[in-house]
Short mmCIF file of C-alpha atoms and ligand atoms in Angstrom, two decimals:
data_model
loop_
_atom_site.label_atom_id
_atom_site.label_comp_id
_atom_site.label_asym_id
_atom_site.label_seq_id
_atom_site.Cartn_x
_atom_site.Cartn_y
_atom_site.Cartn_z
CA UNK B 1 13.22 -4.72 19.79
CA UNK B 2 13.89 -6.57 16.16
CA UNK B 3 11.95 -9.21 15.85
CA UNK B 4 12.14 -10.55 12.48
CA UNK B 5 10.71 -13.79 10.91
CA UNK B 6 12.18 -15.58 7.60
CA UNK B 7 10.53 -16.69 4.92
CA UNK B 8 11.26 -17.75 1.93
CA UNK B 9 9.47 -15.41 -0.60
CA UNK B 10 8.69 -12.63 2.42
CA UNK B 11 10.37 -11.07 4.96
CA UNK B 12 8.25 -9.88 7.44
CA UNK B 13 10.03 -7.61 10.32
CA UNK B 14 8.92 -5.80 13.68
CA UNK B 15 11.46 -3.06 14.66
CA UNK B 16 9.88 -0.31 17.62
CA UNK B 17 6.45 0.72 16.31
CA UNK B 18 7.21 -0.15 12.73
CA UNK B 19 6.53 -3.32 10.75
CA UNK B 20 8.44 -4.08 7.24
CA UNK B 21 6.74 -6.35 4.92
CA UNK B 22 9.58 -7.70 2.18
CA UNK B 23 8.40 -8.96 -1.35
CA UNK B 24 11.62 -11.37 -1.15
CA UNK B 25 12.02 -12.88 -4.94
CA UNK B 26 14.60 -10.59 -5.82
CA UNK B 27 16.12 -12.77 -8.95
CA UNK B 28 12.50 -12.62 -10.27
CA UNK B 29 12.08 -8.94 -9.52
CA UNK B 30 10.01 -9.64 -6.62
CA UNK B 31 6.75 -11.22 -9.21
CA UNK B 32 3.72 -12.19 -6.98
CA UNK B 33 3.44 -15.67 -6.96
CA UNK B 34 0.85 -17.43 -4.79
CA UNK B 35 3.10 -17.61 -1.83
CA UNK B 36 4.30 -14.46 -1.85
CA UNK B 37 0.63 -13.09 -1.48
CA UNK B 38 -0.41 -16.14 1.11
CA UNK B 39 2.39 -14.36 2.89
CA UNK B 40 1.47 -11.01 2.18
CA UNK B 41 -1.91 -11.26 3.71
CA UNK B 42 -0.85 -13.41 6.72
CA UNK B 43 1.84 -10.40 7.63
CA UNK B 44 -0.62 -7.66 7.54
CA UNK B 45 -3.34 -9.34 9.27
CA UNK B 46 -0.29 -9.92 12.22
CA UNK B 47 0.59 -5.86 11.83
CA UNK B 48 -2.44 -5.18 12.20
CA UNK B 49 -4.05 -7.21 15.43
CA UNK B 50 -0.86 -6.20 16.84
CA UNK B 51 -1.53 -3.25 19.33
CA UNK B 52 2.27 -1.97 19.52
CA UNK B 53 2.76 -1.48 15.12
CA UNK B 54 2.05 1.89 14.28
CA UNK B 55 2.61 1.64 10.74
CA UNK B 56 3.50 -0.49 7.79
CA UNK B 57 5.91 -0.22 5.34
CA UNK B 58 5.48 -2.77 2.10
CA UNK B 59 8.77 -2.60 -0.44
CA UNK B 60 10.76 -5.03 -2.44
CA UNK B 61 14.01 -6.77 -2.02
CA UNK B 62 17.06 -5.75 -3.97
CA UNK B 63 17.67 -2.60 -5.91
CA UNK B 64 16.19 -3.74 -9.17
CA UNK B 65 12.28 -3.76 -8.61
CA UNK B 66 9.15 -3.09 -5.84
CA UNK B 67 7.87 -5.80 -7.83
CA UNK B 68 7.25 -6.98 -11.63
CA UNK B 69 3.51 -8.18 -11.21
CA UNK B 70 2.43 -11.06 -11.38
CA UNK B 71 4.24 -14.02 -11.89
CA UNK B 72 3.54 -14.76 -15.47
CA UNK B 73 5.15 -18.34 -15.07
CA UNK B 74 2.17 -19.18 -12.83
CA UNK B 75 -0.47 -17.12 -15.05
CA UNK B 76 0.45 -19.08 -18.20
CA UNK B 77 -1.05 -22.45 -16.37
CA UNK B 78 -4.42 -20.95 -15.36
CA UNK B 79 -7.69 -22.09 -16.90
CA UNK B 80 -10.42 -18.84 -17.13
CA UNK B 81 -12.39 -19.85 -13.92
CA UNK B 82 -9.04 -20.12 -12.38
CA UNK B 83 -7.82 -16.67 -13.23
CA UNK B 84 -10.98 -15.51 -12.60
CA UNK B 85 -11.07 -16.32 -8.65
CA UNK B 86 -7.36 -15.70 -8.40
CA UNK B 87 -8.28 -12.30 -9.14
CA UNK B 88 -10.99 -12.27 -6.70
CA UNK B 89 -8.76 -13.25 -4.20
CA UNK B 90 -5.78 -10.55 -5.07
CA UNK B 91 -8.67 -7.85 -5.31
CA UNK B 92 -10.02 -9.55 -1.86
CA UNK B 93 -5.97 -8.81 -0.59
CA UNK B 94 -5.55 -5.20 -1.83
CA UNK B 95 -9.24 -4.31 -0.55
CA UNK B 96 -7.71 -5.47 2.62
CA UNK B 97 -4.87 -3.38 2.65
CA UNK B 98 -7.46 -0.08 2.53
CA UNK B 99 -9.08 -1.44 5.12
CA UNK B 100 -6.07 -1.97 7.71
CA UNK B 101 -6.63 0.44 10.20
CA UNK B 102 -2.65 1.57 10.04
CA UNK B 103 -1.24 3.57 7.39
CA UNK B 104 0.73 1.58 4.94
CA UNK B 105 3.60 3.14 3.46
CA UNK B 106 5.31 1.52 -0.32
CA UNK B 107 8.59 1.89 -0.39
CA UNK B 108 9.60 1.80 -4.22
CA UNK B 109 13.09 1.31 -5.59
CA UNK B 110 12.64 0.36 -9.26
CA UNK B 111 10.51 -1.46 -11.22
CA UNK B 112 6.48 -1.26 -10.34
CA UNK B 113 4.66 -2.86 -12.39
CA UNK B 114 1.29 -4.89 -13.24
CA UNK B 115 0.24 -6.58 -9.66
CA UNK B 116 2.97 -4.37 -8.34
CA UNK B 117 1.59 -1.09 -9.26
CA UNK B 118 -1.82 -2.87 -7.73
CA UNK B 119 -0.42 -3.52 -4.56
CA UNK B 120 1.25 -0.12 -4.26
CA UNK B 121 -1.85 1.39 -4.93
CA UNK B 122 -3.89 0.12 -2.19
CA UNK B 123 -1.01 1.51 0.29
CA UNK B 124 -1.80 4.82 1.62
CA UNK B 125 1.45 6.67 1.00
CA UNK B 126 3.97 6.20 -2.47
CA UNK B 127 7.79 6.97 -1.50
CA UNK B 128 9.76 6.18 -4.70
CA UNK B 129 13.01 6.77 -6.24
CA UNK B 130 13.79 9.02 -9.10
CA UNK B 131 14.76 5.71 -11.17
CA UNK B 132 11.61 3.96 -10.69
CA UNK B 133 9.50 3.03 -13.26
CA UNK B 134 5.35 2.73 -13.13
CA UNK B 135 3.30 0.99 -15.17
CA UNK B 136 0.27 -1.85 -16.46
CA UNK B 137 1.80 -3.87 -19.22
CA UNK B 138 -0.55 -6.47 -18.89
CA UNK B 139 -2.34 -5.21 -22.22
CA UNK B 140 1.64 -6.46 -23.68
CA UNK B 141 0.48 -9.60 -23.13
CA UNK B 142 -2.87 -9.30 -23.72
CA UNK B 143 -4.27 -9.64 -20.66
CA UNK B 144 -5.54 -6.93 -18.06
CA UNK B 145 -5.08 -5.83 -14.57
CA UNK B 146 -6.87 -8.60 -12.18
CA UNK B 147 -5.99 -6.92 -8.69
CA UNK B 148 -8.17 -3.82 -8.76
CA UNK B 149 -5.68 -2.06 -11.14
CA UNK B 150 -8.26 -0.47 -13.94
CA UNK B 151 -10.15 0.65 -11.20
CA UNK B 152 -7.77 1.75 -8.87
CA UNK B 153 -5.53 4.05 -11.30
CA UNK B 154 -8.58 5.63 -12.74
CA UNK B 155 -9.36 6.31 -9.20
CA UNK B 156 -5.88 7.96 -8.65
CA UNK B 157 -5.51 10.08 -11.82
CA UNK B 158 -8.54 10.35 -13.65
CA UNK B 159 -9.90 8.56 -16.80
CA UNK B 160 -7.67 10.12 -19.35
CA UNK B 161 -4.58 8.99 -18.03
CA UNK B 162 -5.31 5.81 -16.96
CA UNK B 163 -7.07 4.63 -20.05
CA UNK B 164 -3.85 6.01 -21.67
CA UNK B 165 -1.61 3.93 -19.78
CA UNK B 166 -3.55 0.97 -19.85
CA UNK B 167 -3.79 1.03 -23.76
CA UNK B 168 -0.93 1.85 -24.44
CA UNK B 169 0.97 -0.43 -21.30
CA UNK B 170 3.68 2.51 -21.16
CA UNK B 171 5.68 2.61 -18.30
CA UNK B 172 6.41 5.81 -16.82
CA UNK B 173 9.34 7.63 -14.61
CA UNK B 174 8.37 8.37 -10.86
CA UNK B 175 8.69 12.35 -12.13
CA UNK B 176 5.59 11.70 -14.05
CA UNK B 177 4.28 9.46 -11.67
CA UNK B 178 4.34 12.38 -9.46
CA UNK B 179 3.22 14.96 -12.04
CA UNK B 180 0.26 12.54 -11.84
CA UNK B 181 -0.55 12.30 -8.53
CA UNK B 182 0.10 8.57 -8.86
CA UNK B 183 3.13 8.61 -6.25
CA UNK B 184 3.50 10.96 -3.24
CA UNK B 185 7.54 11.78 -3.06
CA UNK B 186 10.23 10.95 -5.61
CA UNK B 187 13.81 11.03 -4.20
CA UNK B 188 16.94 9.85 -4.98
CA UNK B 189 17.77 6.48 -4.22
CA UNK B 190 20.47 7.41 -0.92
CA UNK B 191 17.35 9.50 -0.20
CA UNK B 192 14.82 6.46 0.19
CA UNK B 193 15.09 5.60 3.76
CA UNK B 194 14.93 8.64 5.01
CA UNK B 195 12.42 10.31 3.37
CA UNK B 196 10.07 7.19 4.41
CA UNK B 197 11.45 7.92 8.37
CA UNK B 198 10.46 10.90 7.82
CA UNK B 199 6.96 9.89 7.03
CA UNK B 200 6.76 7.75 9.82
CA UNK B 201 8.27 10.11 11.89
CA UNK B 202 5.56 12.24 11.42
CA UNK B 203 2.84 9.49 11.52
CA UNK B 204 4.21 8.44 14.59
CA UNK B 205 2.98 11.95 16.61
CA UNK B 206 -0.29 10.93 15.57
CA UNK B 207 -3.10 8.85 17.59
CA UNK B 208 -2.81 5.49 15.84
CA UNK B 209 -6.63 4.91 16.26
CA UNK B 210 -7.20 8.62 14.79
CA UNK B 211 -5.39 7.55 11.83
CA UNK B 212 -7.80 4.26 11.57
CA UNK B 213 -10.60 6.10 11.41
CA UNK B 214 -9.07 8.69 8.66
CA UNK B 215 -8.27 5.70 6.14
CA UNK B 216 -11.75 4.55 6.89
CA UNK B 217 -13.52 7.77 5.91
CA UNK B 218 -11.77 8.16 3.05
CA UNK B 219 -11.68 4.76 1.63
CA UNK B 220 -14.97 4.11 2.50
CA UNK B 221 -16.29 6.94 1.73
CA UNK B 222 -14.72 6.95 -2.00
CA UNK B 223 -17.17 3.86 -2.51
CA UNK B 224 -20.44 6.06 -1.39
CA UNK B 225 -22.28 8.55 -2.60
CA UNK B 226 -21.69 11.82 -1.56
CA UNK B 227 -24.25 12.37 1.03
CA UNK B 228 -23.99 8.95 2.21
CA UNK B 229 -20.11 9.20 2.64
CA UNK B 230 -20.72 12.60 4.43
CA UNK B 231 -23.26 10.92 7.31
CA UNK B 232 -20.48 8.30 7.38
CA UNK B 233 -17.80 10.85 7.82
CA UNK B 234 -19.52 12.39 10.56
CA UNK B 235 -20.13 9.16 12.77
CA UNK B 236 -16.25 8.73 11.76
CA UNK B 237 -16.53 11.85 13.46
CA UNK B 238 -18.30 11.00 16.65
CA UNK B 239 -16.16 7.64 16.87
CA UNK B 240 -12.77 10.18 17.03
CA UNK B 241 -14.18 12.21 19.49
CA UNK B 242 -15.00 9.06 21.94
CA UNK B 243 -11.10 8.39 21.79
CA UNK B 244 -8.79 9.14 24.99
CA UNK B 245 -6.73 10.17 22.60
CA UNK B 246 -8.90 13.38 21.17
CA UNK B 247 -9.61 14.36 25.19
CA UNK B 248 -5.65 14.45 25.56
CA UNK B 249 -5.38 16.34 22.04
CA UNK B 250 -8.30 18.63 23.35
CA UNK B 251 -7.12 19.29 26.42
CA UNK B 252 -3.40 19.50 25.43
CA UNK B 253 -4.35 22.49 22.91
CA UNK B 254 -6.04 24.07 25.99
CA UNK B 255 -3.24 23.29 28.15
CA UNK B 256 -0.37 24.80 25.36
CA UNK B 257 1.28 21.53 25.75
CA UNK B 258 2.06 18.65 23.89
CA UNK B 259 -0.24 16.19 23.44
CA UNK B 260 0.76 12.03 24.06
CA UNK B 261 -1.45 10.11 22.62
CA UNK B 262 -1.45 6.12 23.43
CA UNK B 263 -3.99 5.14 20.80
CA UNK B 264 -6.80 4.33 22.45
C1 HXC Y 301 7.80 -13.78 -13.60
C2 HXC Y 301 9.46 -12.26 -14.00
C3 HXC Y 301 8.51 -11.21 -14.05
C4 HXC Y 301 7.13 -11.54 -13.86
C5 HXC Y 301 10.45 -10.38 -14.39
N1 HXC Y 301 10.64 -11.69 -14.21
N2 HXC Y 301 9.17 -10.06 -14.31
N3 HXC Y 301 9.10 -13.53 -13.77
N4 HXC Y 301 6.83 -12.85 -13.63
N5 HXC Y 301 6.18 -10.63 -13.85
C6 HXC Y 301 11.89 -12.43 -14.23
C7 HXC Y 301 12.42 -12.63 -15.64
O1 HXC Y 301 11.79 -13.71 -16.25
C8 HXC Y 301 13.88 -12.87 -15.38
O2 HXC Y 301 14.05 -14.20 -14.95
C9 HXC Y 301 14.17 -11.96 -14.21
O3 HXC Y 301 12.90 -11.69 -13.57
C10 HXC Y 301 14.77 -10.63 -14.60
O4 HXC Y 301 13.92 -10.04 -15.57
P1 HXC Y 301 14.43 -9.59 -17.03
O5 HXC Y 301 13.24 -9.54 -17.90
O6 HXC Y 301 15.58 -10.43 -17.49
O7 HXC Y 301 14.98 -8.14 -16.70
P2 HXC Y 301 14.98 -6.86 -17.66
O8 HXC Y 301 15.43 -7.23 -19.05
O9 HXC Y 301 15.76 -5.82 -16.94
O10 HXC Y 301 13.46 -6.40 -17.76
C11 HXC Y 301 12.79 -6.01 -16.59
C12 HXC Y 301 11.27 -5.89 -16.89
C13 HXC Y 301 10.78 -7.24 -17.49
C14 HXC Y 301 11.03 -4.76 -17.87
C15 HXC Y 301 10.55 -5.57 -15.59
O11 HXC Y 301 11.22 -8.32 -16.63
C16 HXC Y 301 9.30 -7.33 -17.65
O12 HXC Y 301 8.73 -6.76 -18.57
N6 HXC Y 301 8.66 -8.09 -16.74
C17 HXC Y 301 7.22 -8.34 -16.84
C18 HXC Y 301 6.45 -7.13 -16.42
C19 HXC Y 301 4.96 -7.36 -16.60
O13 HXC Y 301 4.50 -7.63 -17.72
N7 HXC Y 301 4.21 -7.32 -15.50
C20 HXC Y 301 2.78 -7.63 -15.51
C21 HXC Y 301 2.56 -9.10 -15.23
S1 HXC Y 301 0.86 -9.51 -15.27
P3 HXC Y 301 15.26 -15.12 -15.50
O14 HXC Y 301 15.00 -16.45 -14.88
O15 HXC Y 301 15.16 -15.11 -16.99
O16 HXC Y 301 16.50 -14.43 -14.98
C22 HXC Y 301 0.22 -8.90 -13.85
C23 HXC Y 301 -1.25 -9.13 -13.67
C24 HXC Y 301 -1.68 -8.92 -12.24
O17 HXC Y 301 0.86 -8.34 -13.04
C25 HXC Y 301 -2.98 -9.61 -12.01
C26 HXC Y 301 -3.35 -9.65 -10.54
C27 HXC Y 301 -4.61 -10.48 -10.32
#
């Protein structure tokens, strides 16, 4: 079943087990305005209270861009205190988006830049094309990364790199992307669907609720100390093991069959 709802700066579709989340200002290369990310949030918290989505896939309309940032239009106009708690709030969005229990996939064709490269960050898997291009400009226009991007990158590749790009605001090809660890498949662009159906291919053998608890550990943990994130890691642990779904996988492996899981 399709089930697919229209708006104006989002698209935001159901198909089987999947649910695609549109940035939908192509002519603008898909820059977040307010909207867009009122949307944004709205659609995930849907995906994710709904019991029958197995995964999410984020990605841009048109073939030009994932998305340019933020929309600089609506940047110019804020005060300090203003830009301030609008970055609050897009932190408060991508924070979110690690803590969906559902993997969310970014499907990149093109430009991703500033808030885009922030948003595509918080997803747990990168699938771009070979002519994308990565980067934070916002030190072009003297500003910085508002929506957990200097933390976020450094995160990703390490402090060299990411002070490096920030700096300097160079955008770079999805090969180095890769080379970086920033992205986690680069394909040509008649490649692009499929290699994200693939993914979710492969996502979709897994126990939805065992895949929760995976994002959690490791997002979590990331903000713990080590010995803290290892206790957490273990009751992780102990919550996976109180699933139907690790009895089936259990027994399954015992049984030589396949397991079904039903994510619960
Ligand atoms: C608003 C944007 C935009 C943006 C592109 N457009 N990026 N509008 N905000 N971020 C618009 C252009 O104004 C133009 O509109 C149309 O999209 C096509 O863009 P062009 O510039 O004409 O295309 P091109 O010459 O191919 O250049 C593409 C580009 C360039 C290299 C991506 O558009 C660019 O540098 N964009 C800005 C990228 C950037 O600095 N991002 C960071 C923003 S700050 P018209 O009407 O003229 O056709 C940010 C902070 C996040 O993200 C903070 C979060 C809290």
């Amino acid at each position: 079943m399709t089930e697919v709802h229209r708006k104006t700066v989002l698209l935001y579709e159901k198909h089987g087990k999947v649910a695609t989340v549109t940035l939908n200002r192509p002519k603008a290369l898909n820059a977040l305005n307010t909207g867009v990310l009122k949307d944004l949030r709205d659609a995930l918290v849907d995906a994710e209270a709904d019991a029958d989505i197995h995964v999410i896939v984020l990605t841009g309309a048109g073939d030009r861009a994932f998305c340019a940032g933020a929309d600089i239009q609506e940047l110019r106009d804020k005060s300090a205190i203003e830009a301030r708690d609008w970055s609050l709030w897009v932190q408060e969005i991508t924070s979110y988006m690690e803590r969906v229990r559902k993997p969310i996939l970014a499907k990149i064709n093109g430009f991703c830049l500033g808030g885009g490269l922030e948003l595509a960050m918080a997803c747990d898997f990168r699938i771009a094309t070979d002519k994308s291009l990565f980067g934070l400009p916002e030190v072009n226009l003297a500003i910085i990364p508002g929506g957990g991007g200097t933390q976020r990158l450094t995160r990703l590749i390490g402090k060299t790199k990411a002070l490096e790009l920030l700096m300097t605001g160079t955008r770079i090809y999805a090969e180095e992307a890769l080379r970086l660890t920033l992205v986690n498949t680069v394909v040509p662009v008649e490649a692009l669907d499929a290699a994200v159906e693939a993914v979710i291919k492969e996502l979709r053998t897994k126990s939805a609720v065992t895949l929760g608890l995976l994002k959690l550990a490791v997002n979590n943990g990331l903000e713990m100390s080590l010995e803290q994130a290892l206790y957490y890691e273990a009751e992780c642990f102990g919550s996976a093991l109180a699933t139907e779904d690790s009895r089936e996988g259990l027994k399954a492996f015992l049984d030589k069959r396949k397991a079904e899981f039903k994510g619960k």
